[in-house]
Tab-separated table of C-alpha atoms in Angstrom:
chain	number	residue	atom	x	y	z
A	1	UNK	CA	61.323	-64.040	-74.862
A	2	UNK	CA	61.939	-67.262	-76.513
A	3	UNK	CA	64.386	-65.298	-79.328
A	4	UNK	CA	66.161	-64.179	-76.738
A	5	UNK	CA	66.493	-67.619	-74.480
A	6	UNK	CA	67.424	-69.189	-78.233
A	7	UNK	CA	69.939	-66.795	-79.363
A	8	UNK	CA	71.990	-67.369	-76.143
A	9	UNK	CA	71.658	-70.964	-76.602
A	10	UNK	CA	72.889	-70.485	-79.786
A	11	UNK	CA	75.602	-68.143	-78.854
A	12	UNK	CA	76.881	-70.381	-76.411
A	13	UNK	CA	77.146	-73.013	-78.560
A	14	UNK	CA	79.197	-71.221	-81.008
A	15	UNK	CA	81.403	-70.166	-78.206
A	16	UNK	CA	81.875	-73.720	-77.562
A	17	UNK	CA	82.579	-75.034	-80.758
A	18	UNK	CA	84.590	-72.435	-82.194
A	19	UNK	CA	86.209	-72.403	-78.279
A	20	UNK	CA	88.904	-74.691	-79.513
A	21	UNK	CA	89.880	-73.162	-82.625
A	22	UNK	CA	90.758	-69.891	-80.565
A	23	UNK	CA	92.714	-71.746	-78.166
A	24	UNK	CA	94.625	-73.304	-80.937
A	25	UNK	CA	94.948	-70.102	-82.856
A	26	UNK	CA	95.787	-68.079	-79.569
A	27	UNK	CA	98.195	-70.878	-78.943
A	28	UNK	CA	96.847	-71.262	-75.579
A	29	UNK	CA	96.497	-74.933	-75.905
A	30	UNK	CA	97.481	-77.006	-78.797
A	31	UNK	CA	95.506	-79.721	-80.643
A	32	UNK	CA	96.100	-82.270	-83.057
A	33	UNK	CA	95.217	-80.855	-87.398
A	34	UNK	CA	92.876	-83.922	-87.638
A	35	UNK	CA	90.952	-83.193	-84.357
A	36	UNK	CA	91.013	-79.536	-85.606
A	37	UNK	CA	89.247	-80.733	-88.736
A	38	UNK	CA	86.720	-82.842	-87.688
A	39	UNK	CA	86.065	-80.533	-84.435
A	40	UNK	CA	85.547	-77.702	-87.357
A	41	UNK	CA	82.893	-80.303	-89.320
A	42	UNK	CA	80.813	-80.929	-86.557
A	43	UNK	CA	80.316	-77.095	-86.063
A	44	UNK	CA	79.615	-76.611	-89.355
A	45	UNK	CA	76.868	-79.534	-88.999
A	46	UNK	CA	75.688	-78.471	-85.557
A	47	UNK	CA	75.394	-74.848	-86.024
A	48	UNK	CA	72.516	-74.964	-89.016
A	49	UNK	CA	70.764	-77.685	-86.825
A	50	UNK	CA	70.326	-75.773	-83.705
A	51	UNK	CA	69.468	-72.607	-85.972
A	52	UNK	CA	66.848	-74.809	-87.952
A	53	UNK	CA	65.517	-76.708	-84.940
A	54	UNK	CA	65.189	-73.903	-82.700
A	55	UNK	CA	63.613	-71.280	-85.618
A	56	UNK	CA	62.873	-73.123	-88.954
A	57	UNK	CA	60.596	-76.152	-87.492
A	58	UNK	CA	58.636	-73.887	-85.414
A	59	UNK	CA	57.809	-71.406	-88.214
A	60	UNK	CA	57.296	-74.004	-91.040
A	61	UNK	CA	54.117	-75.037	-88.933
A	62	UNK	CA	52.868	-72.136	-88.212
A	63	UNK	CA	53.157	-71.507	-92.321
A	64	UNK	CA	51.881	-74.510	-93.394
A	65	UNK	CA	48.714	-74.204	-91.386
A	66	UNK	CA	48.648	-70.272	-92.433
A	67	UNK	CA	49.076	-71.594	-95.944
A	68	UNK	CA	46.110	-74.075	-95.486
A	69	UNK	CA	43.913	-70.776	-94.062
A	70	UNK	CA	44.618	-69.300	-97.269
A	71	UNK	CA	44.138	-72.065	-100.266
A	72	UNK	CA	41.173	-73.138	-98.021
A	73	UNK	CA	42.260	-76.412	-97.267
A	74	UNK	CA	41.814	-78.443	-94.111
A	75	UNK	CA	43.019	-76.773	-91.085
A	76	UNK	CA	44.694	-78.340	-88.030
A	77	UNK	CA	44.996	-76.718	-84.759
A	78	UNK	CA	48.619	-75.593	-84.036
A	79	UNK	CA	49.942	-76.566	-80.226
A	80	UNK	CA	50.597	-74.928	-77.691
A	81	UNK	CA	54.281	-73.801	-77.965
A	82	UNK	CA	54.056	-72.078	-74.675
A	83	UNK	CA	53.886	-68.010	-73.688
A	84	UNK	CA	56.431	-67.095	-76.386
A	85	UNK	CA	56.255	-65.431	-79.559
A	86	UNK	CA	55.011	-68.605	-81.082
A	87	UNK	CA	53.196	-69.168	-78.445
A	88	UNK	CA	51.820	-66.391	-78.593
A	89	UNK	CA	51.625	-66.372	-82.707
A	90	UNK	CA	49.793	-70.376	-82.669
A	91	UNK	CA	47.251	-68.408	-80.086
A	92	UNK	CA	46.251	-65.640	-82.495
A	93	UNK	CA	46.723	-68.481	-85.416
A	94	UNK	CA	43.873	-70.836	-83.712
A	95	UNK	CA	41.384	-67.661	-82.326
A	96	UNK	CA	41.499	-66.321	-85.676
A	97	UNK	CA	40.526	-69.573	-87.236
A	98	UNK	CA	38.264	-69.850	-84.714
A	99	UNK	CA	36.318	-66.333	-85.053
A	100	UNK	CA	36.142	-67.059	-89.064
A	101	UNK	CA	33.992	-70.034	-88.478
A	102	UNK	CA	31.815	-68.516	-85.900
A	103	UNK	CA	31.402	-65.959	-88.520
A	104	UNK	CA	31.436	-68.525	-91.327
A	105	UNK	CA	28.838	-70.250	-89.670
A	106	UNK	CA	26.591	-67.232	-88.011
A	107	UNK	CA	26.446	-66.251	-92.137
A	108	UNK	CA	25.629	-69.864	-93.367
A	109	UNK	CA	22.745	-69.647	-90.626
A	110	UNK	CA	22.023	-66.209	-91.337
A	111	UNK	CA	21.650	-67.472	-95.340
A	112	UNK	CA	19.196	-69.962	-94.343
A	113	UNK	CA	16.753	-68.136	-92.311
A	114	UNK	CA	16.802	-65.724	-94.811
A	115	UNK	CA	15.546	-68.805	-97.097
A	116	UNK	CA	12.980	-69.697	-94.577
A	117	UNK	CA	11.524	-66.335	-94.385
A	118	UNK	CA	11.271	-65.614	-97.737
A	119	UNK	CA	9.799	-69.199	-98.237
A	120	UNK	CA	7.154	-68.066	-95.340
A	121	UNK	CA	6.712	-64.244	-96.989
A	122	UNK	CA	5.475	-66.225	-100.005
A	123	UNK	CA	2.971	-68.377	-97.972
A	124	UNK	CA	2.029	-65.388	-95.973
A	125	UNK	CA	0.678	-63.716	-99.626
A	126	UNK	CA	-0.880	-66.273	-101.038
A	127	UNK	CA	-2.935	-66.372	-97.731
A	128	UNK	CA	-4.106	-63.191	-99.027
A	129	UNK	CA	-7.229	-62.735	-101.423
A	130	UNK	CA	-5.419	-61.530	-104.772
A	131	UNK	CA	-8.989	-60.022	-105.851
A	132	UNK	CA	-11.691	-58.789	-104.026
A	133	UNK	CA	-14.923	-60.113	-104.327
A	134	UNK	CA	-17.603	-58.194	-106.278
A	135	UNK	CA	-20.706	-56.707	-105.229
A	136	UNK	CA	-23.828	-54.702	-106.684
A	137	UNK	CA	-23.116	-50.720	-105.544
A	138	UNK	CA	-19.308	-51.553	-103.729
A	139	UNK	CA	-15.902	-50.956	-105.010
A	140	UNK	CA	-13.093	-51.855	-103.150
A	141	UNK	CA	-9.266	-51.059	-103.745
A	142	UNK	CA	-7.063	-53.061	-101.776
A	143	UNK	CA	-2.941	-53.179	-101.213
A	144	UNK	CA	-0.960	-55.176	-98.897
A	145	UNK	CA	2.675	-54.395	-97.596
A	146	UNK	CA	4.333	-55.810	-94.754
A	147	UNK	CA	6.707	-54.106	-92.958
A	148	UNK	CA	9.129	-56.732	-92.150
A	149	UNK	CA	9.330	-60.557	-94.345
A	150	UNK	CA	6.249	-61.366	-92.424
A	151	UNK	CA	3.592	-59.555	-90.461
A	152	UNK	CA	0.735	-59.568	-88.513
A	153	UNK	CA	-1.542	-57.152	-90.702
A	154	UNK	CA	-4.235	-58.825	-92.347
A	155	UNK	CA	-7.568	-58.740	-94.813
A	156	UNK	CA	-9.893	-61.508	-96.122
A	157	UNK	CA	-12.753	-61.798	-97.562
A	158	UNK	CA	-15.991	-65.230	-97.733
A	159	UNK	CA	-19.444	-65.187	-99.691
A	160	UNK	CA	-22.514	-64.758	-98.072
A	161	UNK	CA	-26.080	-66.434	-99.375
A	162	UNK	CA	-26.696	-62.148	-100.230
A	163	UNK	CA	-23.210	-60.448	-100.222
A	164	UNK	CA	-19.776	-61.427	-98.307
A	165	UNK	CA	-18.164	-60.604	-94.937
A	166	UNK	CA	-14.829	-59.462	-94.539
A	167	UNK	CA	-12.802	-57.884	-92.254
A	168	UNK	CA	-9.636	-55.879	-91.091
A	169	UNK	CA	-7.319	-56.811	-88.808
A	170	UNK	CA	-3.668	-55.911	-87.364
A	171	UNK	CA	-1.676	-57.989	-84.555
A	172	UNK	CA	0.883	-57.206	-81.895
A	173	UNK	CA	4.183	-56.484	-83.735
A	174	UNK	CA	5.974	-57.886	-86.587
A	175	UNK	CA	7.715	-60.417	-87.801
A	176	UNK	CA	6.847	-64.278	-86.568
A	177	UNK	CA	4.704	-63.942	-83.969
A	178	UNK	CA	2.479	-61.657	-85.594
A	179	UNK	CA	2.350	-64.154	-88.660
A	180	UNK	CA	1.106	-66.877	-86.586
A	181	UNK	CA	-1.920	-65.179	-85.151
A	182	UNK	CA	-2.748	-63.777	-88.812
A	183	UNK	CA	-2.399	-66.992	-90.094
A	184	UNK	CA	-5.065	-68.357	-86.839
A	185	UNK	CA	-7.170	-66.014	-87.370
A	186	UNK	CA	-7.218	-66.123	-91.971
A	187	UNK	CA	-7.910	-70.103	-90.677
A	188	UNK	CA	-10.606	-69.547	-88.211
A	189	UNK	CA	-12.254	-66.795	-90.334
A	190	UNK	CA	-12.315	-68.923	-93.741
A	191	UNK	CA	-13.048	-72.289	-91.801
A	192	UNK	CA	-16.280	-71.402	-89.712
A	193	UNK	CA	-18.411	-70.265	-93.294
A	194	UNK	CA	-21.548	-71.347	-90.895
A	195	UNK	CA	-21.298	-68.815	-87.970
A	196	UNK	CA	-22.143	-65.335	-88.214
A	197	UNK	CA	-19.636	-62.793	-87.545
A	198	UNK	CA	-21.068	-61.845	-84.222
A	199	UNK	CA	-20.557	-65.553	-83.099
A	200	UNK	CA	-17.251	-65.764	-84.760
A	201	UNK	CA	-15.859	-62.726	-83.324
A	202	UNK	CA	-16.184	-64.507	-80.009
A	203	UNK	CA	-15.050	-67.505	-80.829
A	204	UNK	CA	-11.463	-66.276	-82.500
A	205	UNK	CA	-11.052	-63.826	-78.942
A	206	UNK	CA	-11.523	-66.993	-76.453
A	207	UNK	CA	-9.082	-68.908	-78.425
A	208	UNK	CA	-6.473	-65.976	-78.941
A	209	UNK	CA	-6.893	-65.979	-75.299
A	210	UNK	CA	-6.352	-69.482	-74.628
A	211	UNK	CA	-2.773	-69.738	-77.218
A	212	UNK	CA	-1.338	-66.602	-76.848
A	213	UNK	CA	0.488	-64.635	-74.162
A	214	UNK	CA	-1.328	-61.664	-72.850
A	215	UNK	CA	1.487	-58.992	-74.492
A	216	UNK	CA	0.174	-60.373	-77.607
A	217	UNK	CA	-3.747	-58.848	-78.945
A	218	UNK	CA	-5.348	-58.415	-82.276
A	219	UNK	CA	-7.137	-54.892	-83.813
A	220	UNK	CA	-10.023	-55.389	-85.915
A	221	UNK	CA	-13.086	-54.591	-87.701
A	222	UNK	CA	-15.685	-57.168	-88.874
A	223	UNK	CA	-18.150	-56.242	-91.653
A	224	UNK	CA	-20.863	-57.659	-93.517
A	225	UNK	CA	-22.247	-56.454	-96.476
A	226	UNK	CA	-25.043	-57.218	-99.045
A	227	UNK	CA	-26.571	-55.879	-102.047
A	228	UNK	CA	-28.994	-54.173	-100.509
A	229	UNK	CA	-26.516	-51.613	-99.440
A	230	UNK	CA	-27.077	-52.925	-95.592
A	231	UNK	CA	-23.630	-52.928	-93.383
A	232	UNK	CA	-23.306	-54.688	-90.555
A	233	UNK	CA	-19.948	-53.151	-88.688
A	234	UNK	CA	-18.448	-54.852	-85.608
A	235	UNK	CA	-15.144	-52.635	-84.378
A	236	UNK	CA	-13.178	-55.014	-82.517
A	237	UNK	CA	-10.519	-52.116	-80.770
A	238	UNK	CA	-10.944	-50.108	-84.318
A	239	UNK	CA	-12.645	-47.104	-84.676
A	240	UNK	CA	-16.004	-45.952	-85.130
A	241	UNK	CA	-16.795	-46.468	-88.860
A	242	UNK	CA	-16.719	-42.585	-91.068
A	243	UNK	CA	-18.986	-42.020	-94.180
A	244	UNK	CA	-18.353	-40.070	-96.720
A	245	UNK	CA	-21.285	-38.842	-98.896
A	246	UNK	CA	-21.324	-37.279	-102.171
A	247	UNK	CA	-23.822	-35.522	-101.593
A	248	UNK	CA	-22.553	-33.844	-98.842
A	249	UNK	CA	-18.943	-33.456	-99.958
């Protein structure tokens, strides 16, 4: 360990600087009061050095940058110091930095696409009709809630020259993907007014066909209505249609 290499270093250099004074004292060798005196200076200089070069410098930059972690100032990366203990102290140091701003920046990311996908949950709804149209002998009662930000389940609603077609629909999933084929098909749907469903219907399945992957499919239902009372039902992977009478509650 690098304490322990150090505090021989510095154990043998107190042995050697104090090494005279004992002779002296011991009377072992004798040596002149002046040489005595400065000998004794320079090991009262020496000794703090080699303490503070071999401890103090070390630690005071691994502080300082510590210091700079905290007050969130400007970090620099400590060196290498080797496979000591501050070696091994500047390692933790700079892979803890490093983790924070991983984290620091997985959350700033994190923050944004939470922006982006409330700023697309807001152009998913007002895709939505916010009232239903109105027609002689229907009543309709509709509420939309998406499982995720954005989904795939969708309703619309376009005038007819005697009523208005609308239909049902739910795709593969949630989230994104799902989004984009309800926001094809609310296009397709509100952007062909001319074709009849029947024609339409065939239309949106070649070209869901042709731009998506086959793991991805749509569930609908396609209806027509007029005043008349006439429905026209087409169950695209829905269900039969069920009828509940009045009368024969």
């Amino acid at each position: 360990l690098y304490s322990h290499r150090v505090f021989y270093k510095i154990l043998l250099l107190i042995v050697v600087m104090f090494l005279p004074l004992m002779l002296s004292f011991l009377e072992i060798l004798k040596f002149d009061a002046m040489f005595l005196l400065y000998y004794s200076c320079i090991v009262i200089v020496l000794l703090p050095f080699a303490i503070w070069r071999s401890f103090v410098v070390k630690l005071q930059l691994i502080a300082n940058q510590i210091a700079n972690i905290i007050a969130k100032k400007p970090y620099q990366k400590l060196p290498d110091l080797g496979l000591d203990e501050y070696g091994l102290i500047c390692f933790f140091v700079n892979d803890l930095v490093y983790n924070f701003e991983n984290v620091a920046s997985y959350i700033k990311s994190g923050q944004r696409m939470y922006t982006e996908l409330t700023m697309a949950q807001h152009i998913q709804e007002n895709l939505l009709p916010s009232n239903t149209l109105k027609l002689k002998n229907y009543q309709f009662l509709v509420k939309h809630r998406s499982a995720d930000e954005l989904g795939g389940d969708m309703f619309n609603f376009r005038p007819t020259k005697s009523g208005f077609d609308l239909y049902l629909a739910d795709a593969t999933g949630h989230g994104a993907p799902a989004a984009l084929i309800m926001i094809m098909v609310q296009t397709m749907f509100l952007t062909n007014q001319s074709l009849v469903l029947d024609k339409l219907i065939v239309l949106l399945n070649s070209f869901l066909k042709s731009n998506t992957s086959a793991s991805m499919f749509l569930s609908s239902v396609f209806m027509n209505l007029n005043d008349q009372g006439k429905v026209l039902y087409y169950p695209c992977g829905y269900e039969k249609i069920h009828i509940f009478r009045q009368s024969e509650a």
